[in-house]
PDB file of C-alpha atoms in Angstrom:
ATOM      1  CA  MET A   7      45.395 -71.685  27.655  1.00  0.00           C
ATOM      2  CA  GLY A   8      43.146 -69.834  29.857  1.00  0.00           C
ATOM      3  CA  THR A   9      43.967 -66.766  31.879  1.00  0.00           C
ATOM      4  CA  VAL A  10      44.375 -66.227  35.732  1.00  0.00           C
ATOM      5  CA  ARG A  11      43.424 -63.033  37.278  1.00  0.00           C
ATOM      6  CA  ILE A  12      42.538 -61.971  40.975  1.00  0.00           C
ATOM      7  CA  LEU A  13      39.102 -60.852  41.973  1.00  0.00           C
ATOM      8  CA  ARG A  14      37.110 -60.075  45.124  1.00  0.00           C
ATOM      9  CA  VAL A  15      34.834 -62.992  46.181  1.00  0.00           C
ATOM     10  CA  TYR A  16      32.021 -60.418  46.447  1.00  0.00           C
ATOM     11  CA  ASP A  17      32.563 -59.347  42.838  1.00  0.00           C
ATOM     12  CA  ASP A  18      31.118 -61.194  39.669  1.00  0.00           C
ATOM     13  CA  GLY A  19      33.357 -63.113  37.431  1.00  0.00           C
ATOM     14  CA  GLY A  20      33.296 -63.508  33.820  1.00  0.00           C
ATOM     15  CA  PRO A  21      31.260 -66.198  32.100  1.00  0.00           C
ATOM     16  CA  GLY A  22      32.747 -69.489  31.976  1.00  0.00           C
ATOM     17  CA  GLU A  23      35.289 -68.386  34.542  1.00  0.00           C
ATOM     18  CA  LEU A  24      36.360 -71.061  37.211  1.00  0.00           C
ATOM     19  CA  ARG A  25      36.092 -69.128  40.538  1.00  0.00           C
ATOM     20  CA  VAL A  26      38.497 -70.500  43.032  1.00  0.00           C
ATOM     21  CA  LEU A  27      38.543 -69.210  46.721  1.00  0.00           C
ATOM     22  CA  VAL A  28      42.185 -68.960  47.914  1.00  0.00           C
ATOM     23  CA  ASP A  29      41.319 -67.962  51.342  1.00  0.00           C
ATOM     24  CA  ARG A  30      42.009 -70.202  54.495  1.00  0.00           C
ATOM     25  CA  LEU A  31      38.591 -68.973  55.903  1.00  0.00           C
ATOM     26  CA  TRP A  32      35.324 -68.938  54.282  1.00  0.00           C
ATOM     27  CA  PRO A  33      34.237 -65.331  53.734  1.00  0.00           C
ATOM     28  CA  ARG A  34      31.386 -64.044  55.594  1.00  0.00           C
ATOM     29  CA  GLY A  35      27.987 -63.753  53.803  1.00  0.00           C
ATOM     30  CA  VAL A  36      29.209 -65.511  50.517  1.00  0.00           C
ATOM     31  CA  LYS A  37      26.979 -68.661  49.473  1.00  0.00           C
ATOM     32  CA  LYS A  38      28.584 -71.822  48.179  1.00  0.00           C
ATOM     33  CA  GLU A  39      26.927 -70.885  44.981  1.00  0.00           C
ATOM     34  CA  ARG A  40      29.536 -68.119  44.434  1.00  0.00           C
ATOM     35  CA  VAL A  41      32.567 -70.682  44.470  1.00  0.00           C
ATOM     36  CA  ASP A  42      33.565 -73.454  42.178  1.00  0.00           C
ATOM     37  CA  LEU A  43      36.577 -74.591  44.123  1.00  0.00           C
ATOM     38  CA  TRP A  44      37.945 -73.760  47.689  1.00  0.00           C
ATOM     39  CA  LEU A  45      41.808 -74.247  47.705  1.00  0.00           C
ATOM     40  CA  LYS A  46      42.806 -73.446  51.098  1.00  0.00           C
ATOM     41  CA  ASP A  47      46.163 -74.836  50.692  1.00  0.00           C
ATOM     42  CA  ALA A  48      47.045 -71.766  48.396  1.00  0.00           C
ATOM     43  CA  ALA A  49      46.531 -69.691  51.462  1.00  0.00           C
ATOM     44  CA  PRO A  50      48.916 -68.221  53.738  1.00  0.00           C
ATOM     45  CA  SER A  51      49.629 -70.225  56.867  1.00  0.00           C
ATOM     46  CA  PRO A  52      47.532 -69.089  59.844  1.00  0.00           C
ATOM     47  CA  GLU A  53      50.746 -67.377  61.343  1.00  0.00           C
ATOM     48  CA  LEU A  54      51.740 -65.584  58.384  1.00  0.00           C
ATOM     49  CA  ARG A  55      48.061 -64.284  57.930  1.00  0.00           C
ATOM     50  CA  ILE A  56      48.192 -63.229  61.720  1.00  0.00           C
ATOM     51  CA  PHE A  57      51.337 -61.633  61.115  1.00  0.00           C
ATOM     52  CA  PHE A  58      50.212 -59.645  58.085  1.00  0.00           C
ATOM     53  CA  ASP A  59      46.706 -58.512  59.429  1.00  0.00           C
ATOM     54  CA  HIS A  60      46.334 -56.452  56.023  1.00  0.00           C
ATOM     55  CA  ARG A  61      48.769 -53.898  57.139  1.00  0.00           C
ATOM     56  CA  ALA A  62      50.279 -52.050  54.212  1.00  0.00           C
ATOM     57  CA  GLU A  63      53.772 -51.533  56.249  1.00  0.00           C
ATOM     58  CA  ARG A  64      54.032 -55.181  56.671  1.00  0.00           C
ATOM     59  CA  PHE A  65      53.041 -56.287  53.063  1.00  0.00           C
ATOM     60  CA  GLU A  66      56.909 -56.524  51.553  1.00  0.00           C
ATOM     61  CA  GLU A  67      57.726 -58.952  54.693  1.00  0.00           C
ATOM     62  CA  PHE A  68      54.613 -60.736  54.418  1.00  0.00           C
ATOM     63  CA  ALA A  69      55.166 -61.180  50.203  1.00  0.00           C
ATOM     64  CA  ALA A  70      58.630 -62.687  50.928  1.00  0.00           C
ATOM     65  CA  ALA A  71      57.516 -65.026  53.604  1.00  0.00           C
ATOM     66  CA  TYR A  72      54.519 -66.057  51.499  1.00  0.00           C
ATOM     67  CA  ARG A  73      56.541 -66.511  48.314  1.00  0.00           C
ATOM     68  CA  ALA A  74      58.802 -68.894  50.554  1.00  0.00           C
ATOM     69  CA  GLU A  75      55.647 -70.988  51.421  1.00  0.00           C
ATOM     70  CA  LEU A  76      54.368 -70.972  48.008  1.00  0.00           C
ATOM     71  CA  ALA A  77      57.792 -72.557  46.666  1.00  0.00           C
ATOM     72  CA  GLY A  78      57.069 -76.292  46.350  1.00  0.00           C
ATOM     73  CA  ASN A  79      53.299 -75.852  47.420  1.00  0.00           C
ATOM     74  CA  PRO A  80      51.422 -78.423  45.153  1.00  0.00           C
ATOM     75  CA  ALA A  81      48.597 -75.717  45.180  1.00  0.00           C
ATOM     76  CA  VAL A  82      50.518 -73.712  42.991  1.00  0.00           C
ATOM     77  CA  ASP A  83      50.971 -76.419  40.270  1.00  0.00           C
ATOM     78  CA  GLN A  84      47.392 -77.554  40.680  1.00  0.00           C
ATOM     79  CA  LEU A  85      46.059 -73.762  39.939  1.00  0.00           C
ATOM     80  CA  ARG A  86      48.731 -73.791  36.929  1.00  0.00           C
ATOM     81  CA  ALA A  87      47.144 -76.961  35.341  1.00  0.00           C
ATOM     82  CA  LEU A  88      43.413 -75.514  35.833  1.00  0.00           C
ATOM     83  CA  ALA A  89      44.518 -72.366  33.936  1.00  0.00           C
ATOM     84  CA  ARG A  90      45.863 -74.366  31.281  1.00  0.00           C
ATOM     85  CA  GLU A  91      42.476 -75.650  30.592  1.00  0.00           C
ATOM     86  CA  GLN A  92      40.240 -72.736  31.245  1.00  0.00           C
ATOM     87  CA  ASP A  93      40.046 -69.058  32.565  1.00  0.00           C
ATOM     88  CA  VAL A  94      40.601 -68.973  36.383  1.00  0.00           C
ATOM     89  CA  ALA A  95      39.603 -66.142  38.872  1.00  0.00           C
ATOM     90  CA  LEU A  96      41.500 -66.308  42.233  1.00  0.00           C
ATOM     91  CA  LEU A  97      38.859 -65.348  44.826  1.00  0.00           C
ATOM     92  CA  TYR A  98      40.247 -63.501  47.911  1.00  0.00           C
ATOM     93  CA  GLY A  99      38.119 -61.698  50.718  1.00  0.00           C
ATOM     94  CA  ALA A 100      40.184 -58.775  51.560  1.00  0.00           C
ATOM     95  CA  LYS A 101      39.156 -55.085  50.983  1.00  0.00           C
ATOM     96  CA  ASP A 102      42.239 -54.036  49.489  1.00  0.00           C
ATOM     97  CA  PRO A 103      42.876 -55.078  45.753  1.00  0.00           C
ATOM     98  CA  ALA A 104      46.488 -54.360  45.683  1.00  0.00           C
ATOM     99  CA  ILE A 105      47.663 -55.525  49.352  1.00  0.00           C
ATOM    100  CA  ASN A 106      46.507 -59.152  49.614  1.00  0.00           C
ATOM    101  CA  HIS A 107      47.927 -62.520  49.430  1.00  0.00           C
ATOM    102  CA  ALA A 108      45.886 -63.072  46.068  1.00  0.00           C
ATOM    103  CA  VAL A 109      48.466 -60.554  44.353  1.00  0.00           C
ATOM    104  CA  VAL A 110      51.619 -62.611  45.450  1.00  0.00           C
ATOM    105  CA  LEU A 111      49.753 -66.047  44.536  1.00  0.00           C
ATOM    106  CA  LEU A 112      48.861 -64.617  41.095  1.00  0.00           C
ATOM    107  CA  ALA A 113      52.714 -63.701  40.624  1.00  0.00           C
ATOM    108  CA  ALA A 114      53.499 -67.058  41.745  1.00  0.00           C
ATOM    109  CA  ILE A 115      51.413 -68.787  39.479  1.00  0.00           C
ATOM    110  CA  GLN A 116      52.551 -66.940  36.522  1.00  0.00           C
ATOM    111  CA  GLY A 117      56.058 -67.453  37.500  1.00  0.00           C
ATOM    112  CA  GLN A 118      56.911 -63.624  38.153  1.00  0.00           C
ATOM    113  CA  GLN A 119      58.521 -62.001  41.161  1.00  0.00           C
ATOM    114  CA  GLN A 120      55.760 -59.845  42.678  1.00  0.00           C
ATOM    115  CA  THR A 121      56.797 -56.424  43.375  1.00  0.00           C
ATOM    116  CA  ARG A 122      54.532 -53.559  44.541  1.00  0.00           C
TER     117      ARG A 122
END
């Protein structure tokens, strides 16, 4: 079984690690060669993304709504299956490493309840 971690899309990953972009929008200035798989369906809905706007005071409400979106989302099962085979880095473009959707997604993949 591989490991799953989150990583900023602009950072280098580990050797042999599958780099999966989990943002709905392609990050500015990133070449396609830096991403192995783009899984848009794992990202929050456009409405939820706009509501969150990376504002810390909205993170808890955003996380609860995003967890609800992830319940039954086939992208979560797809990421779990990938992680059974290899190491996976969930790539995100946000600047804050603690307040972003990838933190919530990682917890969902690992079957944990994410708290800040």
